[in-house]
Amino acid sequence: MRVGYGKKPVPPRPSEHPHLDESWLADGWFSLFLNWLRDATEYVAPGGGRIAEPNAMVLGTVDDRGLPATRTVLCKGADDRGLVFYTNYESDKAHHLDMHPYASVTFPWVLIERQAHFRGQVEKVSEEETAEYWHTRPRGSQLGAWASHQSRRISARGDLEAALEAVTRQFCDLDYVPVPPFWGGYRLKPSVAEFWQGRENRLHNRIRCEKNGSGWEVFRLQP
Ligand SMILES: Cc1cc2nc3c(=O)[nH]c(=O)nc-3n(C[C@H](O)[C@H](O)[C@H](O)COP(=O)(O)O)c2cc1C
């Protein structure tokens, strides 16, 4: 990156880090996101604490009444096209995205006083991309995905465990559990990206970029 940012680990006190400014986005949202994700992954607090699940992001969608819903998902792929997560294509979030293919995601890296936020259109990833990721998952997670009709009601935990036993038997002769037809990835393609860095006296740094035709407009917001 032009500013040479991200080559050094976050100092023990994140507030001592240089001020975030527009130049940090000179190479686009993706470079800065990658640097911050790596910082979040590698950060060890003076007391030894770490950020649990640094790739966890809070995904916001809206239902058919316009009522917002948020939940955590894991970011399992990122490049300059967007951020990828995997889920059940018949879940509530998937129904929301069918109706309204736009979403937001927020990475709340509170321990290092940072946040990254993205909004944009969402599309399903290709079946090939889903399959490639699926086959990296532990068998237990694959079977769990088959067993769970995510977001539907179930009367007892025992029914879920029985469903897992049934799919375990169903696939016991197969070396590879197939991808469920109701499961796969989505890519959120940011048209807005905002990076937030905590500072003293609540004079936090917020730098946002917004897609503007084929380019991006980068600007500072008041905290
Ligand atoms: C740390 C964490 C990571 C999660 N990762 C995922 C994920 O990658 N995909 C997913 O479908 N659900 C994930 N969940 C569960 C979701 O938050 C949510 O409960 C589920 O997807 C159903 O959401 P929905 O009913 O709004 O569709 C995760 C939950 C937590 C707490």
PDB file of C-alpha atoms and ligand atoms in Angstrom, residues 52-53 55-57 59 61 69-76 84-88 90-96 133 137 150-152 183-184, ligand 1:
ATOM      1  CA  ALA A  52     -12.130 -14.787  18.854  1.00  0.00           C
ATOM      2  CA  GLU A  53     -13.252 -15.515  15.275  1.00  0.00           C
ATOM      3  CA  ASN A  55     -13.478 -13.346  10.402  1.00  0.00           C
ATOM      4  CA  ALA A  56     -16.907 -13.189  12.095  1.00  0.00           C
ATOM      5  CA  MET A  57     -19.138 -10.511  10.598  1.00  0.00           C
ATOM      6  CA  LEU A  59     -24.810  -9.681   8.457  1.00  0.00           C
ATOM      7  CA  THR A  61     -30.763  -8.177   5.787  1.00  0.00           C
ATOM      8  CA  ALA A  69     -32.486  -8.817  10.911  1.00  0.00           C
ATOM      9  CA  THR A  70     -28.871  -9.341  11.917  1.00  0.00           C
ATOM     10  CA  ARG A  71     -26.861 -12.433  12.725  1.00  0.00           C
ATOM     11  CA  THR A  72     -23.206 -13.470  12.741  1.00  0.00           C
ATOM     12  CA  VAL A  73     -21.684 -15.425   9.855  1.00  0.00           C
ATOM     13  CA  LEU A  74     -18.073 -16.261   9.059  1.00  0.00           C
ATOM     14  CA  CYS A  75     -16.320 -14.632   6.136  1.00  0.00           C
ATOM     15  CA  LYS A  76     -14.843 -17.558   4.232  1.00  0.00           C
ATOM     16  CA  VAL A  84     -18.146 -14.546   0.795  1.00  0.00           C
ATOM     17  CA  PHE A  85     -20.108 -16.449   3.424  1.00  0.00           C
ATOM     18  CA  TYR A  86     -21.805 -19.847   3.351  1.00  0.00           C
ATOM     19  CA  THR A  87     -25.223 -20.761   4.616  1.00  0.00           C
ATOM     20  CA  ASN A  88     -28.462 -22.610   4.027  1.00  0.00           C
ATOM     21  CA  GLU A  90     -33.615 -21.960   2.626  1.00  0.00           C
ATOM     22  CA  SER A  91     -32.810 -20.052   5.828  1.00  0.00           C
ATOM     23  CA  ASP A  92     -34.440 -16.790   6.834  1.00  0.00           C
ATOM     24  CA  LYS A  93     -31.456 -14.786   5.589  1.00  0.00           C
ATOM     25  CA  ALA A  94     -31.644 -16.560   2.225  1.00  0.00           C
ATOM     26  CA  HIS A  95     -35.362 -15.745   1.901  1.00  0.00           C
ATOM     27  CA  HIS A  96     -34.544 -12.135   2.705  1.00  0.00           C
ATOM     28  CA  TYR A 133     -15.184 -24.707   0.047  1.00  0.00           C
ATOM     29  CA  ARG A 137     -15.120 -28.588   5.855  1.00  0.00           C
ATOM     30  CA  GLN A 150     -31.858 -23.850   9.205  1.00  0.00           C
ATOM     31  CA  SER A 151     -34.325 -21.297  10.615  1.00  0.00           C
ATOM     32  CA  ARG A 152     -37.281 -23.732  10.631  1.00  0.00           C
ATOM     33  CA  TRP A 183     -26.572 -24.992   0.806  1.00  0.00           C
ATOM     34  CA  GLY A 184     -23.984 -22.623  -0.653  1.00  0.00           C
TER      35      GLY A 184
HETATM   36  C1  LIG B   1     -19.523 -16.971  15.572  1.00  0.00           C
HETATM   37  C2  LIG B   1     -20.699 -17.420  14.727  1.00  0.00           C
HETATM   38  C3  LIG B   1     -20.468 -17.807  13.418  1.00  0.00           C
HETATM   39  C4  LIG B   1     -21.546 -18.215  12.624  1.00  0.00           C
HETATM   40  N1  LIG B   1     -21.287 -18.539  11.318  1.00  0.00           N
HETATM   41  C5  LIG B   1     -22.326 -18.868  10.510  1.00  0.00           C
HETATM   42  C6  LIG B   1     -22.097 -19.080   9.119  1.00  0.00           C
HETATM   43  O1  LIG B   1     -20.972 -18.941   8.589  1.00  0.00           O
HETATM   44  N2  LIG B   1     -23.170 -19.434   8.362  1.00  0.00           N
HETATM   45  C7  LIG B   1     -24.427 -19.555   8.881  1.00  0.00           C
HETATM   46  O2  LIG B   1     -25.352 -19.888   8.135  1.00  0.00           O
HETATM   47  N3  LIG B   1     -24.670 -19.336  10.179  1.00  0.00           N
HETATM   48  C8  LIG B   1     -23.654 -18.983  11.011  1.00  0.00           C
HETATM   49  N4  LIG B   1     -23.894 -18.718  12.335  1.00  0.00           N
HETATM   50  C9  LIG B   1     -25.276 -18.815  12.835  1.00  0.00           C
HETATM   51  C10 LIG B   1     -26.045 -17.550  12.426  1.00  0.00           C
HETATM   52  O3  LIG B   1     -25.688 -16.461  13.275  1.00  0.00           O
HETATM   53  C11 LIG B   1     -27.590 -17.718  12.430  1.00  0.00           C
HETATM   54  O4  LIG B   1     -28.036 -18.176  13.681  1.00  0.00           O
HETATM   55  C12 LIG B   1     -28.062 -18.705  11.360  1.00  0.00           C
HETATM   56  O5  LIG B   1     -27.349 -18.532  10.142  1.00  0.00           O
HETATM   57  C13 LIG B   1     -29.535 -18.547  11.078  1.00  0.00           C
HETATM   58  O6  LIG B   1     -29.789 -17.227  10.648  1.00  0.00           O
HETATM   59  P1  LIG B   1     -31.146 -16.814   9.912  1.00  0.00           P
HETATM   60  O7  LIG B   1     -32.277 -17.566  10.584  1.00  0.00           O
HETATM   61  O8  LIG B   1     -31.253 -15.345  10.069  1.00  0.00           O
HETATM   62  O9  LIG B   1     -31.017 -17.215   8.468  1.00  0.00           O
HETATM   63  C14 LIG B   1     -22.860 -18.283  13.154  1.00  0.00           C
HETATM   64  C15 LIG B   1     -23.076 -17.878  14.477  1.00  0.00           C
HETATM   65  C16 LIG B   1     -22.000 -17.440  15.241  1.00  0.00           C
HETATM   66  C17 LIG B   1     -22.279 -16.983  16.655  1.00  0.00           C
END
